[in-house]
CSV table of C-alpha atoms in Angstrom, one decimal:
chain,number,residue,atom,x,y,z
H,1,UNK,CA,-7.9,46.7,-23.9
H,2,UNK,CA,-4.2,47.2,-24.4
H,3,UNK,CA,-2.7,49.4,-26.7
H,4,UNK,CA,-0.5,47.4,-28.8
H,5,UNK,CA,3.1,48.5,-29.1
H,6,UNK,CA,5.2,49.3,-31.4
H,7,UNK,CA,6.8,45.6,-30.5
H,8,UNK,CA,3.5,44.4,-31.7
H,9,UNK,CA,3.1,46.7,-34.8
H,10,UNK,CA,6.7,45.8,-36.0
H,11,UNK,CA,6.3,44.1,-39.5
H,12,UNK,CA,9.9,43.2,-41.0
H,13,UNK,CA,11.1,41.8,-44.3
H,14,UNK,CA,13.2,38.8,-43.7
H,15,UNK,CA,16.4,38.4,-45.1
H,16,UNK,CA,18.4,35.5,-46.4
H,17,UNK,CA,21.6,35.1,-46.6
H,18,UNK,CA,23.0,31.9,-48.1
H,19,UNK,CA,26.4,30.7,-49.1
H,20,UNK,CA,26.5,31.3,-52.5
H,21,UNK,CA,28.9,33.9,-54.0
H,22,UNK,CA,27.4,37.4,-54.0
H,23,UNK,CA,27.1,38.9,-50.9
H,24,UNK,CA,27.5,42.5,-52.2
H,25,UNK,CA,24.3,41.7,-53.9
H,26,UNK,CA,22.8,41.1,-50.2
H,27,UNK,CA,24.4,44.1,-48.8
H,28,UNK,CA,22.9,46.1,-51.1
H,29,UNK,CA,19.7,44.8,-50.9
H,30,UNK,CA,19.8,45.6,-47.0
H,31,UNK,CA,21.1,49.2,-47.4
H,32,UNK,CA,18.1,49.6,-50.2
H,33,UNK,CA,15.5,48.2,-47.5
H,34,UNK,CA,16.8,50.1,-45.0
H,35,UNK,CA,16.9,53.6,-47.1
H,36,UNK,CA,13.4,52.5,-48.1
H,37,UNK,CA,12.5,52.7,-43.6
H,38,UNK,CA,11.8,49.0,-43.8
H,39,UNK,CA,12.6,46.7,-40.6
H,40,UNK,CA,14.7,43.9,-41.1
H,41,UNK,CA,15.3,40.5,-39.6
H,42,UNK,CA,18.3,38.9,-40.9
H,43,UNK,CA,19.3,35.4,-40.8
H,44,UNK,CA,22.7,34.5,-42.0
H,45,UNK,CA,23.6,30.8,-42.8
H,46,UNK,CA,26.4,29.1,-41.6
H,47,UNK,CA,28.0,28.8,-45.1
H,48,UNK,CA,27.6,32.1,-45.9
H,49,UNK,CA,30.1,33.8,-43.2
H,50,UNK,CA,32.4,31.8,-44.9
H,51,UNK,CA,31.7,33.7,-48.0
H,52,UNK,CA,31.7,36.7,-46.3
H,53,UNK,CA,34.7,36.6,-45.0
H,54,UNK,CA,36.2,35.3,-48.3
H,55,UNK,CA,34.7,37.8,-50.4
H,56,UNK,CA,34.9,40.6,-48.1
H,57,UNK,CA,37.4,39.7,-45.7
H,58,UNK,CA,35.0,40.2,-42.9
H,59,UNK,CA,33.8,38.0,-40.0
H,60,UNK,CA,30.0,37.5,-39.2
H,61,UNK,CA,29.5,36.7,-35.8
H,62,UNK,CA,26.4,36.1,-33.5
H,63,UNK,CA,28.0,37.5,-30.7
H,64,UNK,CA,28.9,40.7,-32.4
H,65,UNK,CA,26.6,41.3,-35.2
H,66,UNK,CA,25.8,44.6,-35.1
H,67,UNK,CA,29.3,45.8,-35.3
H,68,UNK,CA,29.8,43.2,-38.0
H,69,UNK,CA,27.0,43.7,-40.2
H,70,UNK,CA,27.4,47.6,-40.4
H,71,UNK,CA,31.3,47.2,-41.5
H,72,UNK,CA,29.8,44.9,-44.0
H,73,UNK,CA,27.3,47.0,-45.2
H,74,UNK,CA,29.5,50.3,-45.1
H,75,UNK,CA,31.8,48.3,-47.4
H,76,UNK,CA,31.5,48.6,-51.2
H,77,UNK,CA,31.0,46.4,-53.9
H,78,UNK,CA,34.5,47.1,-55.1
H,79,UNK,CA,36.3,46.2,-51.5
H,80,UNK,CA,37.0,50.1,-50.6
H,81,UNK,CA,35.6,50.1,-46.7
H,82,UNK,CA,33.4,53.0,-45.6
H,83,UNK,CA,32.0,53.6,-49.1
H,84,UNK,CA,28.7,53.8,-47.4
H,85,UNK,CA,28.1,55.9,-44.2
H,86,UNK,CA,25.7,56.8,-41.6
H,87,UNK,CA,23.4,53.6,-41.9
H,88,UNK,CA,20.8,53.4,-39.2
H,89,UNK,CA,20.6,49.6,-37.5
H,90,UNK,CA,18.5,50.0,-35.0
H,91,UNK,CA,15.1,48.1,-36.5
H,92,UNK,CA,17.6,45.3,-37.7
H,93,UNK,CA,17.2,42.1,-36.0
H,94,UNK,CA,19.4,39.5,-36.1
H,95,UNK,CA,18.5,35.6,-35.7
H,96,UNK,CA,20.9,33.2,-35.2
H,97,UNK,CA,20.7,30.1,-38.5
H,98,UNK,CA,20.6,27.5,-36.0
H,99,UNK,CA,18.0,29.2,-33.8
H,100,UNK,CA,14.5,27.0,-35.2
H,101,UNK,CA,12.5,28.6,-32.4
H,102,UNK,CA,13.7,31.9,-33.9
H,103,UNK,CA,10.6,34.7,-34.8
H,104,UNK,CA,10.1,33.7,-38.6
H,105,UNK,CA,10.3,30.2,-37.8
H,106,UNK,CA,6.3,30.6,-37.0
H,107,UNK,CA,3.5,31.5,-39.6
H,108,UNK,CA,2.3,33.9,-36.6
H,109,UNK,CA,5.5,35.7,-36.4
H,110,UNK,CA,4.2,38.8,-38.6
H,111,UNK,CA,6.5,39.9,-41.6
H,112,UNK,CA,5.9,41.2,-45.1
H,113,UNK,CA,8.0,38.2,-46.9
H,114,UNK,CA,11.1,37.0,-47.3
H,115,UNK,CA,14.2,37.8,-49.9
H,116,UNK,CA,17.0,35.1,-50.3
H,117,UNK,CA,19.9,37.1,-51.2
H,118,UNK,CA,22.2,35.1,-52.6
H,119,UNK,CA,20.3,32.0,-52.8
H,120,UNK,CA,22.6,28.6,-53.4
H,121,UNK,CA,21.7,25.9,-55.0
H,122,UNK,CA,21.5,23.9,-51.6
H,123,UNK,CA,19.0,26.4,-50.1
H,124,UNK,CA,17.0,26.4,-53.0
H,125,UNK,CA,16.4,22.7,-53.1
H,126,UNK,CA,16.5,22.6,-49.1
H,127,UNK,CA,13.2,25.6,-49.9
H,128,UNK,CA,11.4,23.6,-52.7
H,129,UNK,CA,11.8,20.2,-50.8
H,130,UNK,CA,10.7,21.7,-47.1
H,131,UNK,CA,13.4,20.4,-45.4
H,132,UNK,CA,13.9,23.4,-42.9
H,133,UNK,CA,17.1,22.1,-42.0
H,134,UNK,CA,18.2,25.7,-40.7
H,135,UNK,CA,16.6,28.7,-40.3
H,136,UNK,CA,17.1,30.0,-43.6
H,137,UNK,CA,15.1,27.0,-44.6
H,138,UNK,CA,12.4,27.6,-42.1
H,139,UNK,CA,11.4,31.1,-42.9
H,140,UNK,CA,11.2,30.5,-46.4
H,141,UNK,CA,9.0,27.2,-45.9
H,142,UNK,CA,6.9,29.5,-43.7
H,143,UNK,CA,6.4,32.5,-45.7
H,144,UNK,CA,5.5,29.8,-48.7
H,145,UNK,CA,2.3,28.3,-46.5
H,146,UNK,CA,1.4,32.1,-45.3
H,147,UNK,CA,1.5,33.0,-48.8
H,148,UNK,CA,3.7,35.8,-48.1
H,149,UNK,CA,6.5,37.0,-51.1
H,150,UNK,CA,9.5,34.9,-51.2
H,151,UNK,CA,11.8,36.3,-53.1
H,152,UNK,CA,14.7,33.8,-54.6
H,153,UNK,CA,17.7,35.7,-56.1
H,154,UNK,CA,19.7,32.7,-57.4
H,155,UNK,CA,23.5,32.7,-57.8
H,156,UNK,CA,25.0,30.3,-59.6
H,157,UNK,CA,25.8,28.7,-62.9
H,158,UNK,CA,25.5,26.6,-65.1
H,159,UNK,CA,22.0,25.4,-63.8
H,160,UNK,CA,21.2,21.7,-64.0
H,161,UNK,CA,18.3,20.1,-64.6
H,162,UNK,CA,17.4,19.0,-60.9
H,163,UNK,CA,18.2,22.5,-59.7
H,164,UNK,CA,15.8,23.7,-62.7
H,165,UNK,CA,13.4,21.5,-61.3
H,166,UNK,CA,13.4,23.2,-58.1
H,167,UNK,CA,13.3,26.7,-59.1
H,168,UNK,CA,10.5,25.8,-61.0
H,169,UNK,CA,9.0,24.0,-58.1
H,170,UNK,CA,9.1,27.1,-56.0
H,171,UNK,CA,7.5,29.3,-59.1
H,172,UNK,CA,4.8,27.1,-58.3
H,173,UNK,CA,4.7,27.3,-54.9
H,174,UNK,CA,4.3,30.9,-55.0
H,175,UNK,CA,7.8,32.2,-55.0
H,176,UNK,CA,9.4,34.8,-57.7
H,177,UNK,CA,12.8,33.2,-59.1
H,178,UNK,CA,15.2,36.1,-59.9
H,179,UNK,CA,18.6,35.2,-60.9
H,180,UNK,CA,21.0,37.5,-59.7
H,181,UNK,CA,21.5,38.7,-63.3
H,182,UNK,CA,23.0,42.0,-64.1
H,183,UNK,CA,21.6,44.4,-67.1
H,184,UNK,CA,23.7,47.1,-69.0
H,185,UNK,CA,21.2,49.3,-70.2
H,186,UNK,CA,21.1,51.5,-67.1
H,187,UNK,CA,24.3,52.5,-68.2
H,188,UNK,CA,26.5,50.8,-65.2
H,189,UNK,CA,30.5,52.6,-65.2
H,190,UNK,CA,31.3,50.5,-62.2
H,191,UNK,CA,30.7,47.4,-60.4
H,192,UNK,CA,28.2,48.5,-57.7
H,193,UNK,CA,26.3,49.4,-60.2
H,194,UNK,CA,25.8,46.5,-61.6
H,195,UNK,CA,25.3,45.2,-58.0
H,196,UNK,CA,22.5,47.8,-57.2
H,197,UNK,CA,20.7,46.8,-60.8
H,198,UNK,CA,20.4,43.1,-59.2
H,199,UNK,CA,19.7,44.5,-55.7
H,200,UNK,CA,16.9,46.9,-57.1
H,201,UNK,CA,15.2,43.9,-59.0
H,202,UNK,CA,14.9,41.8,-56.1
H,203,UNK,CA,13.0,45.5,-54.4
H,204,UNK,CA,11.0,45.4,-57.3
H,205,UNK,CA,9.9,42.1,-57.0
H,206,UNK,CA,9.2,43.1,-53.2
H,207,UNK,CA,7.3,46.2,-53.8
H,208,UNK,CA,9.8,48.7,-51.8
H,209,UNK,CA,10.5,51.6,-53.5
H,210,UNK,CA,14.7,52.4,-54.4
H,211,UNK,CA,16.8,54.5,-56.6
H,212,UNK,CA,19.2,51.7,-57.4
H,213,UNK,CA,19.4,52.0,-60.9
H,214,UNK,CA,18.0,54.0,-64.2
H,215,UNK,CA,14.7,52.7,-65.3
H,216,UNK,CA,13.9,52.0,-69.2
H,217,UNK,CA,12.3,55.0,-70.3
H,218,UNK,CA,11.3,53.4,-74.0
H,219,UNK,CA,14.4,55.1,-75.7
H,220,UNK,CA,17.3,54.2,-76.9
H,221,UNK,CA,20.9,55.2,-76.1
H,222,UNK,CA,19.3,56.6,-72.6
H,223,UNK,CA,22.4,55.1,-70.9
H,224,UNK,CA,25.0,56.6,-72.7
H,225,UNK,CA,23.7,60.2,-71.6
H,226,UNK,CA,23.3,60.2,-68.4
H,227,UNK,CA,23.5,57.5,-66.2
């Protein structure tokens, strides 16, 4: 018999991107997995290079992703470039949105689950009706039917009631809804950390261990002593 490879053994988390506003929420959540020795395959929609490059002033492309992706993540929630250094890429693969033959566009593609990080509105009804109109879509519709862990940060507000309906929908299906909703008590001084609070929830969620944030120890004032 063969032995399998380590091609074979490979077992990523997938990760969304969508369009909504928030991609320092996703790069953070990719540094976090990859600090954490998790593999990665990484689809990025369409609509969300376009809020990459407004928020960040960065472009995504398929054709050079690698070189994009780590100037992305290097970058800081603030804007200051090369806030975060010597990040190792090489179990990060990339799948094109448009690709629907792509890896996790199959139940037998082996992965641990999926995190949409941000999720719009549009790709969390596109999720809860299974249209799989990209990628994106795809995977999540997939790791739904394999009863893998989606994870669904959502971005936006206010919330009406048919996007309600489909967050609820997908609570159903399986799915843990986690708005992208920052907390105080870990004592934040500065935006990323109020980034890496939302970031470390959605690892929570996933079981993979971080040290995002301070954790509520059962006491109070915690946050004003030492961060």
């Amino acid at each position: 018999m063969t032995e399998p490879t380590a091609e074979r053994t490979r077992t990523p988390w997938v990760v969304g991107v969508s369009g909504a506003s928030g991609t320092p929420y996703a790069a953070a959540v990719l540094r976090g997995l990859l600090d954490a020795g998790e593999a990665v395959d990484l689809v990025v929609s369409r609509a969300s290079r376009l809020t990459i490059l407004d928020e960040t002033g960065i472009s995504y492309r398929d054709s050079h992703w690698r070189e994009d992706l780590a100037t992305w993540l290097g970058r800081g929630a603030d804007g200051k470039p090369d806030t975060f250094t010597g990040l190792d890429l090489s179990d990060v693969r990339h799948w094109s949105a448009g690709d629907l033959a792509a890896g996790p566009s199959s139940g037998s593609y082996a992965v641990k689950g999926m995190l949409i990080v941000p999720a719009s509105t549009a790709s969390v009804a596109g999720v809860a009706l299974g249209l799989s109109k990209d990628l994106l879509q795809r995977a999540a519709s997939v790791t739904l039917k394999e009863r893998r862990k989606l994870v669904v940060a959502v971005r936006e507000t206010p919330l009406n009631g048919q996007t309600l309906k489909h967050l609820v929908a997908l609570d159903e299906a399986g799915a843990v809804v986690l708005p992208a909703s920052p907390a105080f008590y870990a004592g934040a001084t500065h935006i990323q950390d109020l980034v890496d609070f939302v970031a470390g929830r959605v690892l929570d969620a996933a079981g993979v261990p971080h040290g995002l944030y301070r954790r509520w120890e059962g006491e109070l004032g915690g946050a004003s002593r030492n961060p």
